[in-house]
Each structure stands twice: as C-alpha cells, then as structure tokens.
Amino acid sequence: MAIGRDVYLDSRLQLQKLERLKVSSSSSPCLGAGVADQRAIERLLSSLMTDAGVFGWAASLLPADLPLLQDPVFAKDREDYSGIRRTAERDARTRPTALREVALVFDLLETTLLADDRDWILKTPQPSLADIEAVWPLHWLVSIPSALPTEKFSSAVYPKVYAWIQRFDETVRAAKKKMGQKPLVLSGEEASRMLVGSAYHEPSSEIEVDETDFEVRSLGLKRGDRITVGPTDFGSSGRDEGVLVGMTAQEVVYETRGEDGVVRVHAPRHGFRIRKGRTGVELKL
C-alpha cells in the first residue's frame, strides 16, 4: 500500500495507518475499537490468524487444480514466498492437519465470540476491524469450491460462523456499490512513476530513531545507516536494502532507490528482521 511517496508493508501495518488517515465521520467511520479490551480482541485475532499459522494452513488447503496454481510463474512465485514446494504427496500428508487447525478456528468463533447470535464480533452496528482481522482467511476458504469438505464445514455445522461470513460479504458488496466509481487501474510502471512523483505522506519531522530501542542500541543504529530489512515468516527469502530514516517499537522506516527514484518504506517491527549493512536486494520499482 502506498500513500503519496510512503510505501507500507504488511496488512497489519497498513490497517493501522488507514485507521489514522483521517478523522472519523458518519459517512466514513474508523473501524478500530475505541476501548482497551476491544482493542485487545482485535490484536489477539490478528495474531491468531497470522502468527498462529491459520493463514499458512488455509493456503495449504487451496485445491491443487485451481487454474491459478497451474500457472508455473505463479506457482514459482508462491513457492518462493512460502518456502514450500507443493506436491501431491505433501498435500495428502498435510491436509488432515490443516483441516483440523482451521476447524479449531471455526469452532472457537462458533462457541465464543459469535455464540450469542451477535451480528459482529464486538457487537457493533457494522463490521469493525476485529471482524476484518478474523474473517479474511475463512471468507477466502469458503469461497473456493472443494477447499473444505462440506460434511465438516457448512452452515449446518457452523451456522453462526457461516452467517457471519455471509453478512460480511454482503456488507462489502453494498459498500462497493455505494462507492460507484471503479478504481483506476495502473500498470506497474505507471504506479512507480506516480509514487516517486508524489510528496511524502508523513512529515519527516515526525519520523525518528528511538535511541532507547533494544535493537537500535545493540546494532548501534543511527539515522542514515544502511540497513537490510526482511520478513521472518512468509517471503523471508526476500530482503530490501535502504537508508534508515526512523525506527520505533512499532515500525522501521527506510529510504530505498528503484529505477524511477527514491521512496520511503515502512515495515512493522513485529515479523520483520533488521540488520545493519548491505545483505539483501533493493526494492525494485
């Protein structure tokens, strides 16, 4: 995601930035919770779906005969991203475990957060950030034929979860219809030129290196140092290099140069590793 010349990595950080993008209004309310215990539920659901492996198990349940998976370029891209090469033998071995892990999540929601027939996770009038954090891998799976066995996953087995997923889907469709205009589609080259030709979204004066941060101190980092940044889970074979601009407990910010110019990249600290010096491959724009 990019806002101006600032590029934000990872959906977890992107959602946080979007929440802070503008003041809430009746026509465009913030989706995040306003009280501490509800914010805790948001964070825990995010961690469950990503850090606890639900996304990985869900991805492993994609049917091997999906047209997209027949594309060797896409298949190689996913293999590089996950670090796993799918084979029929491996699928047969891992599918029972993946189904069990996904069923545990369905059961958790069915018997706890949705057990009292509420429409949305936090009993809000409309879906909140907590719903988004929880629904996306489940919505993804139930929309793909044969990804889940119907004798174990259906509205008859998990009526509250399936009704919740359907409500979410209908709400998103209604929101898209209300927006009216279709988004502008750009090629990669056009998007790159637009990025580097834009102003920075976040003022440089508000981005700083926290000198008390544990890793800043241990690595001896300061603004202007060359650093290498990369994820620790999926896509861990990829690395970006850049010049350190800011680093706090929540995010690391660095400038990196592509063919069209320099952009400023923001990555969350959680799930990303920072190293001092050049050890990766610079972001291609």
mmCIF file of C-alpha atoms in Angstrom:
data_model
loop_
_atom_site.group_PDB
_atom_site.id
_atom_site.type_symbol
_atom_site.label_atom_id
_atom_site.label_comp_id
_atom_site.label_asym_id
_atom_site.label_seq_id
_atom_site.Cartn_x
_atom_site.Cartn_y
_atom_site.Cartn_z
ATOM 1 C CA MET A 1 0.000 0.000 0.000
ATOM 2 C CA ALA A 2 1.258 3.472 -0.837
ATOM 3 C CA ILE A 3 0.069 6.880 0.324
ATOM 4 C CA GLY A 4 1.970 9.514 -1.565
ATOM 5 C CA ARG A 5 5.625 8.541 -1.569
ATOM 6 C CA ASP A 6 5.337 6.430 1.588
ATOM 7 C CA VAL A 7 5.044 2.675 0.989
ATOM 8 C CA TYR A 8 3.616 0.488 3.759
ATOM 9 C CA LEU A 9 4.435 -3.222 4.005
ATOM 10 C CA ASP A 10 2.264 -5.889 5.627
ATOM 11 C CA SER A 11 -1.507 -5.684 6.036
ATOM 12 C CA ARG A 12 -1.190 -5.338 9.810
ATOM 13 C CA LEU A 13 0.680 -2.048 9.500
ATOM 14 C CA GLN A 14 -1.469 -0.935 6.576
ATOM 15 C CA LEU A 15 -4.657 -1.282 8.613
ATOM 16 C CA GLN A 16 -3.146 0.758 11.442
ATOM 17 C CA LYS A 17 -2.132 3.534 9.050
ATOM 18 C CA LEU A 18 -5.549 3.616 7.389
ATOM 19 C CA GLU A 19 -7.176 3.952 10.802
ATOM 20 C CA ARG A 20 -5.096 7.078 11.440
ATOM 21 C CA LEU A 21 -5.518 8.503 7.954
ATOM 22 C CA LYS A 22 -8.401 10.863 8.658
ATOM 23 C CA VAL A 23 -10.877 11.881 11.300
ATOM 24 C CA SER A 24 -13.864 9.589 11.573
ATOM 25 C CA SER A 25 -17.204 10.779 10.221
ATOM 26 C CA SER A 26 -20.658 9.275 9.958
ATOM 27 C CA SER A 27 -20.065 8.516 6.279
ATOM 28 C CA SER A 28 -16.544 7.162 6.791
ATOM 29 C CA PRO A 29 -16.124 5.931 10.366
ATOM 30 C CA CYS A 30 -12.969 4.442 11.819
ATOM 31 C CA LEU A 31 -13.253 0.678 12.124
ATOM 32 C CA GLY A 32 -10.952 0.197 15.101
ATOM 33 C CA ALA A 33 -12.230 -0.242 18.637
ATOM 34 C CA GLY A 34 -12.231 2.717 20.977
ATOM 35 C CA VAL A 35 -11.810 0.915 24.294
ATOM 36 C CA ALA A 36 -8.854 -1.093 25.546
ATOM 37 C CA ASP A 37 -10.450 -4.517 25.990
ATOM 38 C CA GLN A 38 -11.902 -4.425 22.476
ATOM 39 C CA ARG A 39 -8.557 -3.337 21.037
ATOM 40 C CA ALA A 40 -7.076 -6.376 22.777
ATOM 41 C CA ILE A 41 -9.555 -8.619 20.947
ATOM 42 C CA GLU A 42 -8.516 -7.014 17.642
ATOM 43 C CA ARG A 43 -4.844 -7.656 18.357
ATOM 44 C CA LEU A 44 -5.431 -11.221 19.504
ATOM 45 C CA LEU A 45 -7.496 -12.059 16.421
ATOM 46 C CA SER A 46 -4.789 -10.592 14.190
ATOM 47 C CA SER A 47 -2.174 -12.696 15.955
ATOM 48 C CA LEU A 48 -4.336 -15.819 15.733
ATOM 49 C CA MET A 49 -4.883 -15.542 12.001
ATOM 50 C CA THR A 50 -1.305 -14.643 11.102
ATOM 51 C CA ASP A 51 1.181 -15.580 13.817
ATOM 52 C CA ALA A 52 -0.575 -18.760 14.968
ATOM 53 C CA GLY A 53 -0.419 -20.242 11.485
ATOM 54 C CA VAL A 54 -4.054 -20.065 10.366
ATOM 55 C CA PHE A 55 -3.134 -18.266 7.145
ATOM 56 C CA GLY A 56 -0.456 -20.833 6.335
ATOM 57 C CA TRP A 57 -2.798 -23.757 6.936
ATOM 58 C CA ALA A 58 -5.514 -22.070 4.880
ATOM 59 C CA ALA A 59 -3.118 -21.554 1.972
ATOM 60 C CA SER A 60 -2.162 -25.231 2.060
ATOM 61 C CA LEU A 61 -5.834 -26.160 1.572
ATOM 62 C CA LEU A 62 -6.114 -24.467 -1.815
ATOM 63 C CA PRO A 63 -7.053 -27.186 -4.328
ATOM 64 C CA ALA A 64 -4.101 -28.158 -6.497
ATOM 65 C CA ASP A 65 -6.289 -27.998 -9.612
ATOM 66 C CA LEU A 66 -7.106 -24.301 -9.223
ATOM 67 C CA PRO A 67 -6.414 -22.634 -12.589
ATOM 68 C CA LEU A 68 -4.116 -20.079 -10.974
ATOM 69 C CA LEU A 69 -1.957 -22.818 -9.471
ATOM 70 C CA GLN A 70 -1.485 -24.307 -12.929
ATOM 71 C CA ASP A 71 0.430 -21.195 -13.964
ATOM 72 C CA PRO A 72 4.126 -22.101 -13.482
ATOM 73 C CA VAL A 73 5.107 -18.464 -12.946
ATOM 74 C CA PHE A 74 2.534 -18.012 -10.186
ATOM 75 C CA ALA A 75 3.370 -21.397 -8.658
ATOM 76 C CA LYS A 76 7.069 -20.493 -8.534
ATOM 77 C CA ASP A 77 6.246 -17.109 -7.007
ATOM 78 C CA ARG A 78 4.188 -18.774 -4.251
ATOM 79 C CA GLU A 79 6.918 -21.344 -3.679
ATOM 80 C CA ASP A 80 9.496 -18.598 -3.221
ATOM 81 C CA TYR A 81 7.107 -16.707 -0.947
ATOM 82 C CA SER A 82 6.226 -19.616 1.330
ATOM 83 C CA GLY A 83 9.456 -21.567 1.086
ATOM 84 C CA ILE A 84 7.381 -24.707 0.447
ATOM 85 C CA ARG A 85 7.124 -26.721 -2.752
ATOM 86 C CA ARG A 86 3.681 -28.287 -3.071
ATOM 87 C CA THR A 87 3.456 -31.876 -4.247
ATOM 88 C CA ALA A 88 0.584 -34.366 -4.257
ATOM 89 C CA GLU A 89 2.373 -36.382 -1.587
ATOM 90 C CA ARG A 90 2.906 -33.367 0.631
ATOM 91 C CA ASP A 91 -0.702 -32.206 0.202
ATOM 92 C CA ALA A 92 -2.011 -35.636 1.222
ATOM 93 C CA ARG A 93 0.203 -35.605 4.301
ATOM 94 C CA THR A 94 -0.567 -32.067 5.489
ATOM 95 C CA ARG A 95 -4.250 -31.719 4.570
ATOM 96 C CA PRO A 96 -5.653 -33.538 7.653
ATOM 97 C CA THR A 97 -3.597 -31.333 9.977
ATOM 98 C CA ALA A 98 -4.569 -28.177 8.103
ATOM 99 C CA LEU A 99 -8.261 -29.094 8.251
ATOM 100 C CA ARG A 100 -8.016 -29.731 11.977
ATOM 101 C CA GLU A 101 -6.325 -26.381 12.605
ATOM 102 C CA VAL A 102 -8.880 -24.475 10.531
ATOM 103 C CA ALA A 103 -11.756 -26.353 12.207
ATOM 104 C CA LEU A 104 -10.437 -25.219 15.586
ATOM 105 C CA VAL A 105 -10.822 -21.598 14.481
ATOM 106 C CA PHE A 106 -14.349 -22.160 13.178
ATOM 107 C CA ASP A 107 -15.239 -23.846 16.460
ATOM 108 C CA LEU A 108 -13.662 -21.067 18.526
ATOM 109 C CA LEU A 109 -15.752 -18.391 16.829
ATOM 110 C CA GLU A 110 -18.914 -20.515 16.792
ATOM 111 C CA THR A 111 -18.782 -21.258 20.519
ATOM 112 C CA THR A 112 -17.394 -17.981 21.903
ATOM 113 C CA LEU A 113 -17.454 -14.622 20.128
ATOM 114 C CA LEU A 114 -20.451 -15.469 17.915
ATOM 115 C CA ALA A 115 -22.210 -17.823 20.318
ATOM 116 C CA ASP A 116 -24.819 -15.268 21.441
ATOM 117 C CA ASP A 117 -26.036 -14.616 17.863
ATOM 118 C CA ARG A 118 -24.476 -11.167 17.621
ATOM 119 C CA ASP A 119 -24.048 -9.827 14.101
ATOM 120 C CA TRP A 120 -20.471 -8.633 14.562
ATOM 121 C CA ILE A 121 -17.542 -9.614 16.780
ATOM 122 C CA LEU A 122 -17.679 -6.533 19.023
ATOM 123 C CA LYS A 123 -21.485 -6.112 18.891
ATOM 124 C CA THR A 124 -21.072 -3.065 16.676
ATOM 125 C CA PRO A 125 -23.774 -1.835 14.245
ATOM 126 C CA GLN A 126 -21.434 -2.522 11.317
ATOM 127 C CA PRO A 127 -18.369 -4.741 10.871
ATOM 128 C CA SER A 128 -15.332 -3.479 12.743
ATOM 129 C CA LEU A 129 -11.606 -4.009 12.448
ATOM 130 C CA ALA A 130 -12.000 -7.057 14.699
ATOM 131 C CA ASP A 131 -14.272 -8.646 12.083
ATOM 132 C CA ILE A 132 -11.756 -7.909 9.327
ATOM 133 C CA GLU A 133 -8.919 -9.408 11.364
ATOM 134 C CA ALA A 134 -10.895 -12.615 11.886
ATOM 135 C CA VAL A 135 -12.897 -13.125 8.717
ATOM 136 C CA TRP A 136 -10.447 -12.867 5.838
ATOM 137 C CA PRO A 137 -8.874 -16.375 5.782
ATOM 138 C CA LEU A 138 -12.229 -18.029 6.487
ATOM 139 C CA HIS A 139 -14.064 -15.982 3.848
ATOM 140 C CA TRP A 140 -11.285 -16.870 1.422
ATOM 141 C CA LEU A 141 -11.563 -20.607 2.069
ATOM 142 C CA VAL A 142 -15.348 -20.930 1.982
ATOM 143 C CA SER A 143 -15.448 -19.073 -1.346
ATOM 144 C CA ILE A 144 -13.222 -21.680 -3.044
ATOM 145 C CA PRO A 145 -15.034 -24.859 -4.139
ATOM 146 C CA SER A 146 -13.596 -28.084 -2.675
ATOM 147 C CA ALA A 147 -11.129 -26.281 -0.407
ATOM 148 C CA LEU A 148 -13.101 -27.528 2.614
ATOM 149 C CA PRO A 149 -15.074 -30.798 2.888
ATOM 150 C CA THR A 150 -18.765 -29.897 3.113
ATOM 151 C CA GLU A 151 -19.545 -32.663 5.587
ATOM 152 C CA LYS A 152 -17.336 -30.882 8.122
ATOM 153 C CA PHE A 153 -17.593 -27.248 7.009
ATOM 154 C CA SER A 154 -21.012 -25.838 6.175
ATOM 155 C CA SER A 155 -23.803 -23.653 7.501
ATOM 156 C CA ALA A 156 -25.262 -26.786 9.070
ATOM 157 C CA VAL A 157 -22.079 -27.468 11.058
ATOM 158 C CA TYR A 158 -21.132 -23.856 11.864
ATOM 159 C CA PRO A 159 -24.340 -21.840 11.348
ATOM 160 C CA LYS A 160 -23.190 -18.745 13.245
ATOM 161 C CA VAL A 161 -19.815 -18.523 11.506
ATOM 162 C CA TYR A 162 -21.255 -19.044 8.031
ATOM 163 C CA ALA A 163 -23.993 -16.467 8.664
ATOM 164 C CA TRP A 164 -21.345 -14.001 9.869
ATOM 165 C CA ILE A 165 -19.209 -14.586 6.764
ATOM 166 C CA GLN A 166 -22.259 -14.058 4.555
ATOM 167 C CA ARG A 167 -23.163 -10.822 6.368
ATOM 168 C CA PHE A 168 -19.618 -9.577 5.894
ATOM 169 C CA ASP A 169 -19.658 -10.446 2.203
ATOM 170 C CA GLU A 170 -22.995 -8.681 1.692
ATOM 171 C CA THR A 171 -21.781 -5.599 3.557
ATOM 172 C CA VAL A 172 -18.651 -5.368 1.416
ATOM 173 C CA ARG A 173 -20.690 -5.750 -1.767
ATOM 174 C CA ALA A 174 -23.061 -2.998 -0.647
ATOM 175 C CA ALA A 175 -20.143 -0.698 0.185
ATOM 176 C CA LYS A 176 -18.597 -1.270 -3.242
ATOM 177 C CA LYS A 177 -21.911 -0.489 -4.917
ATOM 178 C CA LYS A 178 -22.288 2.677 -2.856
ATOM 179 C CA MET A 179 -18.839 3.890 -3.920
ATOM 180 C CA GLY A 180 -19.986 3.881 -7.518
ATOM 181 C CA GLN A 181 -16.837 4.665 -9.455
ATOM 182 C CA LYS A 182 -14.353 1.944 -10.275
ATOM 183 C CA PRO A 183 -10.758 2.343 -9.090
ATOM 184 C CA LEU A 184 -8.183 3.492 -11.613
ATOM 185 C CA VAL A 185 -6.079 0.597 -12.899
ATOM 186 C CA LEU A 186 -2.373 1.337 -13.393
ATOM 187 C CA SER A 187 0.468 -0.714 -14.796
ATOM 188 C CA GLY A 188 3.474 -1.349 -12.571
ATOM 189 C CA GLU A 189 5.491 1.240 -14.478
ATOM 190 C CA GLU A 190 2.738 3.858 -14.174
ATOM 191 C CA ALA A 191 2.362 3.203 -10.448
ATOM 192 C CA SER A 192 6.119 3.524 -9.935
ATOM 193 C CA ARG A 193 6.274 6.878 -11.714
ATOM 194 C CA MET A 194 3.263 8.128 -9.773
ATOM 195 C CA LEU A 195 4.867 7.114 -6.479
ATOM 196 C CA VAL A 196 8.194 8.828 -6.995
ATOM 197 C CA GLY A 197 6.450 11.901 -8.370
ATOM 198 C CA SER A 198 4.342 12.312 -5.225
ATOM 199 C CA ALA A 199 5.052 14.148 -1.997
ATOM 200 C CA TYR A 200 5.743 12.191 1.174
ATOM 201 C CA HIS A 201 2.600 11.491 3.188
ATOM 202 C CA GLU A 202 4.201 11.522 6.639
ATOM 203 C CA PRO A 203 6.219 14.602 7.638
ATOM 204 C CA SER A 204 9.911 13.787 8.078
ATOM 205 C CA SER A 205 9.899 15.770 11.322
ATOM 206 C CA GLU A 206 7.567 13.173 12.850
ATOM 207 C CA ILE A 207 9.797 10.191 11.999
ATOM 208 C CA GLU A 208 12.649 9.490 14.387
ATOM 209 C CA VAL A 209 15.044 6.784 15.508
ATOM 210 C CA ASP A 210 14.318 5.781 19.095
ATOM 211 C CA GLU A 211 17.783 5.633 20.619
ATOM 212 C CA THR A 212 16.452 3.663 23.602
ATOM 213 C CA ASP A 213 15.112 0.829 21.419
ATOM 214 C CA PHE A 214 16.716 -2.534 22.228
ATOM 215 C CA GLU A 215 17.839 -3.308 18.670
ATOM 216 C CA VAL A 216 18.842 0.261 17.884
ATOM 217 C CA ARG A 217 21.215 0.110 20.834
ATOM 218 C CA SER A 218 22.502 -3.414 20.188
ATOM 219 C CA LEU A 219 23.132 -2.782 16.467
ATOM 220 C CA GLY A 220 24.454 0.730 17.022
ATOM 221 C CA LEU A 221 21.967 2.166 14.544
ATOM 222 C CA LYS A 222 21.521 5.819 13.719
ATOM 223 C CA ARG A 223 19.645 7.770 11.074
ATOM 224 C CA GLY A 224 21.394 7.483 7.718
ATOM 225 C CA ASP A 225 22.832 3.996 8.292
ATOM 226 C CA ARG A 226 22.470 1.367 5.577
ATOM 227 C CA ILE A 227 20.170 -1.426 6.734
ATOM 228 C CA THR A 228 18.657 -4.640 5.401
ATOM 229 C CA VAL A 229 15.018 -5.422 6.217
ATOM 230 C CA GLY A 230 13.012 -8.575 5.578
ATOM 231 C CA PRO A 231 10.140 -10.671 6.935
ATOM 232 C CA THR A 232 10.743 -13.555 9.302
ATOM 233 C CA ASP A 233 7.785 -15.686 8.185
ATOM 234 C CA PHE A 234 6.377 -15.753 4.648
ATOM 235 C CA GLY A 235 8.544 -14.247 1.944
ATOM 236 C CA SER A 236 11.612 -14.499 4.157
ATOM 237 C CA SER A 237 13.867 -15.116 1.155
ATOM 238 C CA GLY A 238 13.289 -11.513 0.056
ATOM 239 C CA ARG A 239 15.229 -8.588 1.506
ATOM 240 C CA ASP A 240 15.187 -4.839 0.990
ATOM 241 C CA GLU A 241 18.147 -2.543 1.451
ATOM 242 C CA GLY A 242 17.880 1.107 2.272
ATOM 243 C CA VAL A 243 18.898 4.053 4.388
ATOM 244 C CA LEU A 244 17.454 4.193 7.890
ATOM 245 C CA VAL A 245 15.072 7.107 8.438
ATOM 246 C CA GLY A 246 13.195 6.090 11.577
ATOM 247 C CA MET A 247 12.770 3.211 13.987
ATOM 248 C CA THR A 248 10.366 2.799 16.890
ATOM 249 C CA ALA A 249 8.895 -0.182 18.690
ATOM 250 C CA GLN A 250 6.122 -0.289 16.067
ATOM 251 C CA GLU A 251 7.863 0.283 12.737
ATOM 252 C CA VAL A 252 11.107 0.749 10.857
ATOM 253 C CA VAL A 253 11.262 3.376 8.104
ATOM 254 C CA TYR A 254 13.901 3.449 5.393
ATOM 255 C CA GLU A 255 14.511 5.033 2.015
ATOM 256 C CA THR A 256 15.282 2.799 -0.929
ATOM 257 C CA ARG A 257 16.004 3.591 -4.559
ATOM 258 C CA GLY A 258 14.444 1.950 -7.587
ATOM 259 C CA GLU A 259 14.777 2.620 -11.283
ATOM 260 C CA ASP A 260 12.434 5.624 -11.127
ATOM 261 C CA GLY A 261 13.674 7.189 -7.903
ATOM 262 C CA VAL A 262 13.541 7.037 -4.119
ATOM 263 C CA VAL A 263 10.593 6.036 -1.939
ATOM 264 C CA ARG A 264 10.231 5.716 1.810
ATOM 265 C CA VAL A 265 9.239 2.263 3.041
ATOM 266 C CA HIS A 266 7.534 1.497 6.355
ATOM 267 C CA ALA A 267 7.673 -2.047 7.752
ATOM 268 C CA PRO A 268 6.262 -3.288 11.058
ATOM 269 C CA ARG A 269 8.821 -4.353 13.645
ATOM 270 C CA HIS A 270 6.824 -7.453 14.509
ATOM 271 C CA GLY A 271 7.521 -10.136 11.929
ATOM 272 C CA PHE A 272 10.437 -8.273 10.323
ATOM 273 C CA ARG A 273 14.165 -8.517 10.963
ATOM 274 C CA ILE A 274 16.569 -5.580 10.697
ATOM 275 C CA ARG A 275 20.285 -5.937 10.043
ATOM 276 C CA LYS A 276 22.907 -3.232 9.784
ATOM 277 C CA GLY A 277 24.655 -3.037 6.427
ATOM 278 C CA ARG A 278 24.046 -4.434 2.955
ATOM 279 C CA THR A 279 22.971 -8.067 2.785
ATOM 280 C CA GLY A 280 19.824 -8.033 0.655
ATOM 281 C CA VAL A 281 18.366 -6.949 -2.647
ATOM 282 C CA GLU A 282 16.966 -3.472 -3.077
ATOM 283 C CA LEU A 283 13.287 -2.931 -3.739
ATOM 284 C CA LYS A 284 12.523 -2.838 -7.455
ATOM 285 C CA LEU A 285 10.259 -0.019 -8.616
#
